[in-house]
Amino acid sequence: MTAYNNSALRELVQPDRVHRDFYINPEVFDMEMERIFGRIWLFVGHASQVPNNGDYITTTVARQPVIMSRDRKGEVHVMFNRCTHRGSQVCLEQSGNTQRFECPYHAWVFNTDGRFAGAPYPKGYEDGFLAKEKLDLVKLPRMEIYRGFVFVSLSTDVPDIDVFLGPMKDHIDAFCDRSPEGEVEACAGVFRYRYSGNWKLQMENQTDVYHIMFTHVSTTDEDGKQFRREGAEEDEAGKVKVLAQDSRLDDQWEEHPLGGHRHGHVYMGRFAMDKKNSGPIYDRYKASMEDAYGDKAEDLMTVKTHNSIFYPHWSIQHLTQHIRVMNPISVDCTENIIIPLKLKGAPEEMWHAALRSNNNSHSPSGMVMSDDMEVWVRCHEGLKTQSTDWVVLARGMNENFTGDNTGSYESHGTSESGARNQQVAWVDYMCGEG
Amino acid sequence: MLADIEKYLYREVRLLDERRFEEWTDLYTEDGYYWVPAYPNQDDPYKAVSIFFDDREVMRTRLSRLDHPNVHAQKPASRTVHVVSNIEIDENHNVDGEVLVHSTLQMMEYRLDNQTSYGGRAQHLLLKTNDGFMLKWKRVDLINCDSSFGPLAVPF
Ligand code: FES
Ligand SMILES: [Fe+2]
């Protein structure tokens, strides 16, 4: 029996504060898995992670092992990594190419589209049993692909993906349209790392401008200037400097645009410190964009958002050029999967710089990410204390924040509106009104 | 020669254990780099992500950060001990003035009640100089390079 009926769940989230159980209670976590992760669209991967027929990756979705594969006709499938005989995972490689999946236990085989392809010693079954029983690897109840972004749901009863994404679809478009070919490609593998803290601590942090100059102060020099998060300042010779210096970290934060939409989605606008690129490589990029898009090129090349945070568990980091997936493992453990993305058709040097930026900032040794992880772990530990039950998220309460999960809003600066927008959506999902 | 190389490699990792990061960085040539691939069997750091792929500039930024009074991920700091073993000079590397060295490397790291161990194979490309060696590159292939990590700060 759960202690959390709907009114108890609502109690956890007040307009300007949340109860610590929201983050640390295992029962709340189990309910989230069922009521949030079990009922909406989740991100699995990018179709370019399986570029060729027979390619596959294994990953987890809401704690469940899955396989994303491309079958011999080129179709992408996402299925549970669980043999339909007695339950063994059929594949443990992180990625590969295969004709079929063969279970290690009794060697049942499945095609790359999941179809059951045979069991040894079939005579041991009653006549017709193998034919009539449903023995294909089980697909996730729903799957949709939008511009290569692969979504699945754990229930068939989910809103239409367009409705769920709403205006966030434009953020996917904006990212892909920076490529002269209109496509992004996940061709450099992934980083994985984990921290001992709740998944929402990170989801909220991604919309938190307030922490940047404090948590990340060690990445600045004596003048308070940080290296560019986006790798691309060119010297005369057209060599990209990966750590070119940027403006002071504390410049103009209060003007920084923030916003969000229904269903818990939020975003940060472009950092004021992010300068425009210039140089011979950039000129080549510009020329290829103009060839592809004509008058629209200039606008499409302008990065307008720093990040786009899709509820409940993934984001596009536009400047550092990666997808970030936050996979909840348990109430106090969260795994990140960082998937760097190449802008297809853009100069190779730009991609190399982006890749190196990701190595520097968002790998397990990342100079940015490691300080973030440190604070989430400390939050999770701190919230275990009985000192007070409440976590205060009142910054920007006095501004025009209309985030009540009915429409879009715009906010700015170091406001905690982003976290609050996620939290009101959380209440609606948890109470079955999402 | 092997004895000189051993001595050099022992000192190289001792500088890390003693957090003498600036001196460690100065072991490298100006065009030197430190590389820890995030996948096994890599031949090009631009084909896949890397846990570390630092040129001198990145090294300096990374390691001077570790001296910052508010480097939260290292407050308190990790204590590490590196063990270098099974040192072999590559007989097939016949470039004048260079020595390619293979070894096995372990690093134990302790921080906040957690002790973690890492292990893998290391390669050092050393340039002979008048008074010893310079490090052109160091590469570490961790056996768990593509696993799910906790945050890392100290080079292997
Ligand atoms: S469990 Fe897979 S073949 Fe028996
Ligand atoms: Fe951060």
Coordinates of C-alpha atoms and ligand atoms in Angstrom, one line a residue:
Chain A
M1 CA 0.0 0.0 0.0
T2 CA 1.4 3.4 -0.9
A3 CA 1.5 6.3 1.4
Y4 CA 1.2 8.6 -1.6
N5 CA -2.3 9.2 -2.8
N6 CA -2.8 12.1 -5.1
S7 CA -3.3 14.7 -2.4
A8 CA -0.1 13.5 -0.7
L9 CA 1.8 13.8 -4.0
R10 CA 0.5 17.3 -4.5
E11 CA 1.7 18.2 -1.0
L12 CA 5.2 17.5 -2.0
V13 CA 5.3 20.3 -4.6
Q14 CA 4.4 23.7 -3.4
P15 CA 4.6 26.8 -5.6
D16 CA 8.0 27.9 -4.4
R17 CA 9.4 24.8 -2.7
V18 CA 9.4 21.0 -2.8
H19 CA 9.6 18.4 -0.1
R20 CA 12.8 16.4 0.2
D21 CA 10.9 13.1 -0.4
F22 CA 10.4 14.3 -4.0
Y23 CA 14.1 13.5 -4.4
I24 CA 15.1 10.8 -1.9
N25 CA 12.1 8.6 -1.3
P26 CA 12.4 5.2 -3.0
E27 CA 8.6 4.8 -3.0
V28 CA 8.2 8.0 -4.9
F29 CA 10.9 6.8 -7.3
D30 CA 9.0 3.6 -8.0
M31 CA 5.9 5.6 -8.7
E32 CA 7.8 7.8 -11.1
M33 CA 9.0 4.8 -13.1
E34 CA 5.4 3.7 -13.5
R35 CA 3.5 7.0 -13.8
I36 CA 6.1 9.2 -15.6
F37 CA 8.5 6.9 -17.4
G38 CA 5.9 4.3 -18.0
R39 CA 3.4 6.7 -19.6
I40 CA 5.3 9.1 -21.9
W41 CA 7.7 9.2 -24.7
L42 CA 11.3 8.3 -23.9
F43 CA 14.4 8.8 -25.9
V44 CA 16.4 5.7 -26.8
G45 CA 19.1 6.8 -29.2
H46 CA 19.8 8.3 -32.6
A47 CA 19.1 6.2 -35.7
S48 CA 22.6 7.0 -36.9
Q49 CA 24.0 4.9 -34.1
V50 CA 22.9 2.0 -36.2
P51 CA 23.8 3.2 -39.7
N52 CA 24.0 -0.1 -41.6
N53 CA 21.7 -3.0 -41.9
G54 CA 22.4 -5.5 -39.1
D55 CA 23.8 -2.8 -36.8
Y56 CA 22.6 -2.7 -33.2
I57 CA 23.2 -1.0 -29.9
T58 CA 22.1 -2.1 -26.5
T59 CA 21.0 0.4 -23.8
T60 CA 18.4 0.8 -21.1
V61 CA 15.1 2.6 -21.1
A62 CA 13.7 3.3 -17.7
R63 CA 15.9 0.6 -16.2
Q64 CA 14.9 -2.0 -18.8
P65 CA 17.5 -3.4 -21.1
V66 CA 16.7 -2.9 -24.8
I67 CA 18.2 -3.4 -28.2
M68 CA 17.9 -0.9 -31.0
S69 CA 18.7 -2.5 -34.3
R70 CA 18.5 -1.9 -38.0
D71 CA 17.1 -5.0 -39.8
R72 CA 18.1 -6.3 -43.2
K73 CA 15.6 -4.1 -44.9
G74 CA 16.9 -1.0 -43.2
E75 CA 14.1 -0.5 -40.7
V76 CA 14.9 0.5 -37.1
H77 CA 13.4 -1.6 -34.3
V78 CA 13.6 -1.2 -30.5
M79 CA 12.9 -4.4 -28.5
F80 CA 13.3 -5.6 -25.0
N81 CA 16.6 -7.5 -24.5
R82 CA 14.9 -10.6 -23.2
C83 CA 14.7 -14.0 -24.7
T84 CA 11.1 -15.2 -25.1
H85 CA 12.0 -18.6 -23.9
R86 CA 13.2 -18.3 -20.3
G87 CA 14.3 -14.7 -20.1
S88 CA 18.0 -14.4 -20.7
Q89 CA 19.3 -11.2 -22.3
V90 CA 20.1 -12.2 -25.9
C91 CA 22.9 -9.7 -26.5
L92 CA 25.4 -7.9 -24.2
E93 CA 27.7 -6.1 -26.6
Q94 CA 27.3 -2.3 -26.5
S95 CA 27.2 -2.2 -30.2
G96 CA 27.9 -4.4 -33.2
N97 CA 26.6 -5.9 -36.5
T98 CA 25.0 -9.2 -36.8
Q99 CA 22.8 -11.4 -38.9
R100 CA 20.7 -12.5 -36.0
F101 CA 20.6 -12.6 -32.2
E102 CA 21.3 -16.0 -30.7
C103 CA 20.4 -16.6 -27.0
P104 CA 23.3 -18.1 -25.0
Y105 CA 21.0 -20.3 -22.9
H106 CA 19.3 -22.7 -25.4
A107 CA 20.3 -21.0 -28.7
W108 CA 17.0 -19.7 -29.8
V109 CA 17.6 -17.3 -32.6
F110 CA 15.9 -14.1 -33.6
N111 CA 16.3 -12.0 -36.7
T112 CA 17.5 -8.4 -36.4
D113 CA 13.9 -7.3 -36.7
G114 CA 13.2 -9.4 -33.6
R115 CA 11.4 -12.1 -35.4
F116 CA 11.7 -15.6 -33.9
A117 CA 13.8 -17.7 -36.3
G118 CA 14.0 -21.0 -34.6
A119 CA 14.8 -23.2 -31.6
P120 CA 17.1 -26.3 -31.5
Y121 CA 15.4 -29.7 -31.3
P122 CA 12.0 -28.3 -32.3
K123 CA 10.4 -31.8 -32.0
G124 CA 10.4 -31.5 -28.3
Y125 CA 7.5 -29.1 -28.6
E126 CA 3.9 -30.2 -29.4
D127 CA 3.1 -30.0 -33.1
G128 CA 2.6 -26.4 -34.1
F129 CA 3.4 -24.9 -30.8
L130 CA 6.4 -22.9 -32.0
A131 CA 4.4 -21.5 -34.9
K132 CA 1.4 -20.5 -32.9
E133 CA 3.0 -19.1 -29.8
K134 CA 4.2 -15.5 -30.0
L135 CA 8.0 -15.9 -29.7
D136 CA 9.3 -12.8 -31.4
L137 CA 11.5 -10.5 -29.2
V138 CA 9.0 -8.1 -27.8
K139 CA 9.0 -4.6 -29.3
L140 CA 8.5 -1.6 -27.1
P141 CA 4.8 -0.8 -27.2
R142 CA 5.3 2.3 -29.4
M143 CA 8.2 3.8 -31.4
E144 CA 8.5 7.0 -33.4
I145 CA 11.5 8.4 -35.2
Y146 CA 11.7 12.1 -35.9
R147 CA 14.8 13.3 -37.9
G148 CA 16.7 10.3 -36.6
F149 CA 15.7 10.8 -32.9
V150 CA 14.3 7.5 -31.8
F151 CA 11.5 7.6 -29.2
V152 CA 9.7 4.8 -27.5
S153 CA 7.0 4.4 -24.9
L154 CA 6.4 1.7 -22.4
S155 CA 2.7 1.9 -22.8
T156 CA 0.5 2.1 -25.9
D157 CA -1.6 4.7 -24.2
V158 CA 0.6 7.8 -24.8
P159 CA -0.3 11.1 -26.4
D160 CA 0.6 11.6 -30.0
I161 CA 4.3 12.4 -30.2
D162 CA 3.6 15.7 -31.9
V163 CA 1.4 16.7 -29.0
F164 CA 3.9 15.5 -26.5
L165 CA 6.8 17.4 -28.0
G166 CA 4.7 20.5 -28.9
P167 CA 7.0 23.5 -29.7
M168 CA 10.0 21.4 -28.6
K169 CA 10.0 19.9 -32.1
D170 CA 11.3 23.1 -33.3
H171 CA 14.4 22.6 -31.1
I172 CA 15.1 19.3 -32.8
D173 CA 14.7 21.0 -36.2
A174 CA 16.9 23.9 -35.2
F175 CA 19.7 21.5 -34.3
C176 CA 19.4 19.4 -37.5
D177 CA 19.1 22.5 -39.7
R178 CA 22.5 23.7 -38.7
S179 CA 23.8 20.9 -41.0
P180 CA 24.0 21.8 -44.7
E181 CA 22.4 18.4 -45.3
G182 CA 19.8 18.8 -42.7
E183 CA 21.0 15.8 -40.8
V184 CA 23.0 15.1 -37.7
E185 CA 25.1 12.0 -37.1
A186 CA 26.1 10.1 -33.9
C187 CA 29.3 8.7 -35.3
A188 CA 31.8 9.0 -32.4
G189 CA 30.3 6.6 -29.8
V190 CA 29.1 7.7 -26.4
F191 CA 30.3 8.6 -22.9
R192 CA 28.7 7.0 -20.0
Y193 CA 29.0 8.0 -16.4
R194 CA 26.9 8.0 -13.3
Y195 CA 26.5 9.8 -10.0
S196 CA 24.9 8.9 -6.7
G197 CA 22.0 11.2 -6.8
N198 CA 18.4 11.5 -8.0
W199 CA 17.7 12.1 -11.7
K200 CA 15.7 15.2 -11.1
L201 CA 18.7 17.0 -9.5
Q202 CA 20.3 17.0 -12.9
M203 CA 17.1 17.7 -14.9
E204 CA 16.7 20.8 -12.8
N205 CA 20.3 21.8 -12.9
Q206 CA 20.3 21.9 -16.7
T207 CA 18.0 24.9 -16.5
D208 CA 19.9 26.5 -13.6
V209 CA 21.8 29.6 -14.7
Y210 CA 22.3 30.6 -11.1
H211 CA 24.9 27.9 -10.4
I212 CA 27.2 28.4 -13.3
M213 CA 29.6 31.0 -12.0
F214 CA 29.9 29.3 -8.6
T215 CA 29.9 25.5 -9.3
H216 CA 32.1 26.0 -12.3
V217 CA 34.4 28.7 -10.9
S218 CA 37.5 26.5 -11.1
T219 CA 37.1 26.5 -14.9
T220 CA 37.7 30.3 -15.0
D221 CA 41.0 32.2 -15.0
E222 CA 41.9 35.0 -12.6
D223 CA 39.8 37.4 -14.6
G224 CA 36.8 35.2 -14.2
K225 CA 36.9 34.2 -17.9
Q226 CA 36.0 30.7 -18.9
F227 CA 37.1 28.8 -22.0
R228 CA 34.5 28.6 -24.7
R229 CA 32.2 25.7 -24.3
E230 CA 31.7 25.6 -28.0
G231 CA 35.0 24.7 -29.7
A232 CA 35.6 26.9 -32.6
E233 CA 37.8 30.0 -32.6
E234 CA 40.1 29.9 -35.5
D235 CA 43.6 31.4 -35.7
E236 CA 45.0 33.0 -38.9
A237 CA 46.1 29.6 -40.2
G238 CA 42.6 28.3 -39.9
K239 CA 43.4 26.1 -37.0
V240 CA 40.6 25.7 -34.5
K241 CA 41.4 26.6 -30.9
V242 CA 39.5 24.2 -28.7
L243 CA 39.9 26.3 -25.5
A244 CA 39.7 29.8 -26.9
Q245 CA 38.9 32.2 -24.1
D246 CA 35.5 33.6 -23.6
S247 CA 33.8 36.4 -21.7
R248 CA 33.6 36.5 -18.0
L249 CA 31.3 33.8 -16.5
D250 CA 29.3 36.3 -14.6
D251 CA 28.5 38.6 -17.6
Q252 CA 24.9 39.4 -18.2
W253 CA 23.4 36.4 -16.6
E254 CA 20.3 38.2 -15.5
E255 CA 19.4 39.0 -19.1
H256 CA 19.7 35.4 -20.1
P257 CA 16.6 34.1 -21.7
L258 CA 14.8 31.0 -20.3
G259 CA 11.6 29.4 -21.2
G260 CA 9.4 26.3 -21.2
H261 CA 6.3 24.6 -22.4
R262 CA 3.6 22.2 -21.3
H263 CA 4.6 18.7 -20.3
G264 CA 7.7 19.8 -18.4
H265 CA 9.9 20.8 -21.3
V266 CA 12.2 23.8 -20.7
Y267 CA 15.1 25.5 -22.4
M268 CA 17.9 28.0 -21.9
G269 CA 18.5 30.7 -24.6
R270 CA 21.9 31.3 -26.0
F271 CA 24.5 32.4 -23.5
A272 CA 25.4 36.1 -24.0
M273 CA 29.1 35.1 -23.7
D274 CA 28.9 32.8 -26.8
K275 CA 30.5 34.9 -29.5
K276 CA 29.9 34.5 -33.2
N277 CA 32.4 32.4 -35.0
S278 CA 34.6 33.6 -37.7
G279 CA 37.5 32.5 -39.8
P280 CA 38.2 30.5 -43.0
I281 CA 36.6 27.3 -41.7
Y282 CA 33.5 29.1 -40.7
D283 CA 33.4 30.8 -44.1
R284 CA 33.4 27.4 -45.8
Y285 CA 30.6 26.3 -43.5
K286 CA 28.7 29.5 -44.3
A287 CA 29.1 28.9 -48.0
S288 CA 27.8 25.4 -47.8
M289 CA 24.8 26.5 -45.8
E290 CA 24.0 29.3 -48.3
D291 CA 24.2 26.7 -51.1
A292 CA 21.7 24.5 -49.2
Y293 CA 19.3 27.1 -47.8
G294 CA 19.8 30.4 -49.6
D295 CA 18.6 33.4 -47.7
K296 CA 17.6 31.3 -44.7
A297 CA 21.2 30.2 -44.1
E298 CA 22.2 33.0 -41.7
D299 CA 19.2 32.4 -39.5
L300 CA 19.6 28.6 -39.4
M301 CA 23.3 29.0 -38.5
T302 CA 22.6 31.2 -35.6
V303 CA 22.3 29.0 -32.5
K304 CA 19.4 30.4 -30.5
T305 CA 19.3 28.0 -27.5
H306 CA 22.0 26.8 -25.3
N307 CA 20.1 23.6 -24.4
S308 CA 16.6 22.1 -24.9
I309 CA 15.5 19.9 -22.0
F310 CA 12.9 17.4 -22.9
Y311 CA 10.9 15.9 -20.0
P312 CA 11.5 13.5 -18.4
H313 CA 15.1 12.5 -19.2
W314 CA 17.0 13.9 -22.1
S315 CA 18.3 17.1 -23.6
I316 CA 19.9 18.5 -26.7
Q317 CA 23.0 20.6 -25.8
H318 CA 23.2 22.8 -28.9
L319 CA 26.5 24.5 -28.3
T320 CA 28.5 21.5 -27.1
Q321 CA 26.7 19.5 -29.8
H322 CA 25.5 16.4 -27.9
I323 CA 22.4 14.6 -26.8
R324 CA 22.4 13.9 -23.1
V325 CA 20.3 11.1 -21.7
M326 CA 19.7 10.8 -18.0
N327 CA 18.8 7.2 -17.2
P328 CA 17.4 6.8 -13.7
I329 CA 19.0 3.6 -12.2
S330 CA 17.5 4.0 -8.7
V331 CA 16.3 6.7 -6.4
D332 CA 20.0 7.7 -5.7
C333 CA 21.8 6.7 -8.9
T334 CA 21.5 8.2 -12.3
E335 CA 23.4 7.3 -15.5
N336 CA 24.3 9.8 -18.2
I337 CA 24.8 8.9 -21.8
I338 CA 26.4 11.6 -23.8
I339 CA 26.0 11.2 -27.6
P340 CA 28.1 13.8 -29.5
L341 CA 26.5 14.7 -32.9
K342 CA 28.2 15.8 -36.1
L343 CA 26.5 18.3 -38.4
K344 CA 26.6 16.4 -41.7
G345 CA 28.2 18.3 -44.5
A346 CA 29.8 20.9 -42.3
P347 CA 33.6 21.2 -42.4
E348 CA 35.4 18.3 -40.8
E349 CA 37.5 20.7 -38.7
M350 CA 34.3 21.9 -37.0
W351 CA 33.4 18.4 -36.0
H352 CA 36.9 17.7 -34.7
A353 CA 36.6 20.8 -32.5
A354 CA 33.2 19.8 -31.3
L355 CA 34.4 16.3 -30.5
R356 CA 37.3 17.7 -28.5
S357 CA 35.1 20.1 -26.7
N358 CA 33.0 17.2 -25.6
N359 CA 36.1 15.3 -24.4
N360 CA 37.1 18.4 -22.4
S361 CA 33.8 19.3 -20.8
H362 CA 31.5 16.3 -20.9
S363 CA 33.5 13.1 -20.7
P364 CA 33.8 11.3 -17.3
S365 CA 36.9 13.6 -16.7
G366 CA 35.0 16.6 -18.1
M367 CA 36.0 19.9 -16.5
V368 CA 32.4 21.0 -16.4
M369 CA 30.5 17.9 -15.7
S370 CA 32.6 16.6 -12.8
D371 CA 31.8 19.7 -10.7
D372 CA 28.1 19.3 -11.5
M373 CA 28.1 15.7 -10.4
E374 CA 29.8 16.6 -7.2
V375 CA 27.0 19.0 -6.2
W376 CA 24.2 16.7 -7.1
V377 CA 25.7 14.0 -4.9
R378 CA 26.1 16.5 -2.1
C379 CA 22.5 17.6 -2.6
H380 CA 21.3 14.0 -2.4
E381 CA 23.2 13.4 0.8
G382 CA 22.2 16.7 2.3
L383 CA 18.5 16.0 1.7
K384 CA 18.8 12.9 3.8
T385 CA 19.1 15.1 6.9
Q386 CA 16.0 15.8 8.9
S387 CA 17.1 19.4 9.3
T388 CA 14.2 20.7 7.2
D389 CA 11.9 19.0 4.8
W390 CA 11.9 21.8 2.2
V391 CA 14.0 22.7 -0.8
V392 CA 13.5 26.3 -1.7
L393 CA 13.1 27.2 -5.4
A394 CA 11.7 30.7 -5.0
R395 CA 14.1 32.6 -7.3
G396 CA 12.1 34.6 -9.8
M397 CA 8.7 34.0 -8.1
N398 CA 8.0 37.7 -8.5
E399 CA 8.4 37.7 -12.3
N400 CA 5.9 36.9 -15.0
F401 CA 6.2 33.1 -14.7
T402 CA 3.0 31.4 -15.9
G403 CA 4.3 27.9 -15.9
D404 CA 1.3 25.9 -14.7
N405 CA 1.6 23.2 -17.2
T406 CA -1.1 24.7 -19.4
G407 CA 1.0 26.6 -21.9
S408 CA 4.3 28.1 -22.7
Y409 CA 6.2 30.8 -20.7
E410 CA 9.2 32.9 -21.0
S411 CA 11.5 33.8 -18.1
H412 CA 15.0 35.0 -17.7
G413 CA 18.2 35.3 -15.7
T414 CA 18.9 33.1 -12.7
S415 CA 15.2 32.3 -12.1
E416 CA 14.3 28.9 -10.9
S417 CA 11.3 28.9 -13.2
G418 CA 12.7 25.9 -15.2
A419 CA 12.8 23.6 -12.2
R420 CA 9.3 24.8 -11.2
N421 CA 8.0 24.1 -14.7
Q422 CA 9.3 20.5 -14.5
Q423 CA 7.8 20.1 -11.0
V424 CA 4.2 21.2 -12.0
A425 CA 4.4 18.7 -14.9
W426 CA 5.6 16.1 -12.4
V427 CA 2.5 16.6 -10.3
D428 CA 0.2 16.2 -13.2
Y429 CA 1.9 13.0 -14.5
M430 CA 2.1 11.5 -11.0
C431 CA -1.6 12.3 -10.4
G432 CA -2.6 10.9 -13.8
E433 CA -3.4 14.2 -15.3
G434 CA -0.3 14.7 -17.5
Chain B
M1 CA 68.8 2.1 -21.0
L2 CA 65.9 0.1 -19.5
A3 CA 66.9 1.3 -16.0
D4 CA 66.8 4.9 -17.2
I5 CA 63.4 4.4 -18.7
E6 CA 62.1 2.7 -15.5
K7 CA 63.3 5.6 -13.5
Y8 CA 61.7 8.1 -15.9
L9 CA 58.3 6.3 -15.8
Y10 CA 58.3 6.0 -12.0
R11 CA 59.0 9.6 -11.7
E12 CA 56.3 10.5 -14.3
V13 CA 53.5 8.8 -12.2
R14 CA 55.0 10.0 -8.9
L15 CA 54.5 13.6 -10.1
L16 CA 50.8 12.7 -10.5
D17 CA 50.5 11.1 -7.1
E18 CA 52.2 14.0 -5.5
R19 CA 49.9 16.4 -7.4
R20 CA 52.8 18.2 -9.0
F21 CA 50.7 18.7 -12.1
E22 CA 52.7 21.6 -13.6
E23 CA 55.9 19.5 -13.5
W24 CA 54.0 16.6 -15.0
T25 CA 52.8 18.8 -17.9
D26 CA 56.3 20.1 -18.4
L27 CA 57.4 16.5 -19.2
Y28 CA 55.7 16.8 -22.5
T29 CA 57.0 18.3 -25.7
E30 CA 55.2 21.5 -26.9
D31 CA 53.3 19.3 -29.4
G32 CA 52.9 16.5 -27.0
Y33 CA 49.6 14.9 -25.9
Y34 CA 48.0 12.7 -23.4
W35 CA 45.4 10.3 -24.7
V36 CA 42.9 7.9 -23.0
P37 CA 40.5 6.5 -25.6
A38 CA 37.0 5.7 -24.5
Y39 CA 36.9 2.6 -26.7
P40 CA 39.3 -0.3 -27.2
N41 CA 41.6 -0.5 -30.2
Q42 CA 41.4 3.1 -31.4
D43 CA 43.8 4.4 -34.0
D44 CA 42.6 8.0 -34.3
P45 CA 41.4 10.3 -31.6
Y46 CA 39.1 12.1 -34.1
K47 CA 37.1 8.9 -34.8
A48 CA 35.6 8.5 -31.4
V49 CA 35.2 10.1 -28.0
S50 CA 38.1 10.1 -25.6
I51 CA 38.2 10.2 -21.8
F52 CA 41.2 12.4 -22.1
F53 CA 42.7 13.8 -25.3
D54 CA 44.8 16.7 -24.1
D55 CA 47.3 18.8 -25.9
R56 CA 49.5 21.0 -23.8
E57 CA 47.0 23.8 -23.7
V58 CA 44.1 21.5 -22.5
M59 CA 46.5 19.9 -20.0
R60 CA 47.5 23.2 -18.5
T61 CA 43.8 24.3 -18.2
R62 CA 42.8 21.0 -16.7
L63 CA 45.6 20.8 -14.3
S64 CA 45.7 24.4 -13.2
R65 CA 41.9 23.9 -12.4
L66 CA 43.0 21.3 -9.9
D67 CA 44.9 23.9 -8.0
H68 CA 41.9 26.3 -7.9
P69 CA 40.7 26.8 -4.3
N70 CA 37.2 26.0 -5.4
V71 CA 37.5 22.9 -7.5
H72 CA 34.5 21.3 -5.9
A73 CA 35.0 17.9 -7.5
Q74 CA 38.3 17.6 -5.8
K75 CA 37.5 19.1 -2.4
P76 CA 38.6 17.1 -0.6
A77 CA 41.2 16.0 -3.1
S78 CA 41.7 12.4 -4.3
R79 CA 44.7 10.5 -3.1
T80 CA 46.2 8.3 -5.8
V81 CA 48.9 5.7 -6.2
H82 CA 50.1 4.7 -9.6
V83 CA 51.9 1.4 -10.2
V84 CA 53.9 0.9 -13.4
S85 CA 55.0 -2.5 -14.3
N86 CA 55.9 -5.0 -17.1
I87 CA 58.0 -2.3 -18.8
E88 CA 59.1 -3.3 -22.3
I89 CA 60.9 -1.3 -25.0
D90 CA 59.3 -1.8 -28.4
E91 CA 61.9 -3.5 -30.6
N92 CA 60.1 -2.7 -33.7
H93 CA 60.0 1.0 -33.2
N94 CA 63.1 2.1 -35.2
V95 CA 63.0 5.9 -35.3
D96 CA 66.2 7.7 -34.5
G97 CA 66.0 9.5 -31.2
E98 CA 62.7 7.9 -30.1
V99 CA 61.9 5.1 -27.7
L100 CA 58.4 3.5 -27.6
V101 CA 57.7 2.0 -24.2
H102 CA 54.9 -0.4 -23.3
S103 CA 53.9 -1.0 -19.7
T104 CA 51.0 -2.0 -17.5
L105 CA 49.5 0.7 -15.3
Q106 CA 47.3 0.6 -12.3
M107 CA 45.9 3.5 -10.4
M108 CA 44.2 3.3 -7.0
E109 CA 42.2 6.3 -6.1
Y110 CA 40.8 7.2 -2.7
R111 CA 38.3 9.9 -2.0
L112 CA 35.5 10.3 0.5
D113 CA 35.4 6.7 1.8
N114 CA 35.5 5.3 -1.7
Q115 CA 38.5 3.5 -3.1
T116 CA 38.5 2.8 -6.9
S117 CA 41.0 1.0 -9.0
Y118 CA 41.8 1.4 -12.6
G119 CA 44.1 -0.6 -14.8
G120 CA 45.3 -0.9 -18.3
R121 CA 48.1 -0.8 -20.7
A122 CA 50.2 2.3 -21.2
Q123 CA 52.4 3.5 -24.0
H124 CA 55.0 6.3 -23.8
L125 CA 56.8 7.7 -26.8
L126 CA 60.0 9.2 -25.4
L127 CA 62.3 11.5 -27.2
K128 CA 66.0 11.2 -26.2
T129 CA 67.4 14.5 -25.2
N130 CA 70.9 15.6 -23.9
D131 CA 69.8 15.2 -20.3
G132 CA 67.3 12.4 -20.5
F133 CA 63.9 12.2 -22.2
M134 CA 60.9 14.3 -23.2
L135 CA 57.5 12.8 -23.5
K136 CA 55.9 13.1 -27.0
W137 CA 52.8 11.3 -26.0
K138 CA 51.4 9.0 -23.4
R139 CA 48.5 6.8 -24.2
V140 CA 46.5 4.7 -21.6
D141 CA 44.1 2.0 -22.7
L142 CA 42.0 1.2 -19.7
I143 CA 40.5 -2.2 -19.5
N144 CA 37.2 -0.6 -18.6
C145 CA 37.5 2.4 -21.0
D146 CA 33.9 2.0 -22.3
S147 CA 32.3 1.4 -19.0
S148 CA 30.1 3.8 -16.9
F149 CA 32.5 5.9 -14.8
G150 CA 32.2 8.1 -11.8
P151 CA 33.8 11.5 -12.2
L152 CA 37.6 11.4 -13.0
A153 CA 40.1 14.1 -12.2
V154 CA 43.6 12.8 -11.9
P155 CA 45.3 11.5 -15.1
F156 CA 46.2 7.8 -15.2
Ligands
FES1 S1 16.4 -18.6 -22.4 FE1 16.9 -18.1 -24.4 S2 17.0 -19.9 -25.4 FE2 16.4 -20.5 -23.5
FE2 FE 26.7 23.0 -14.4

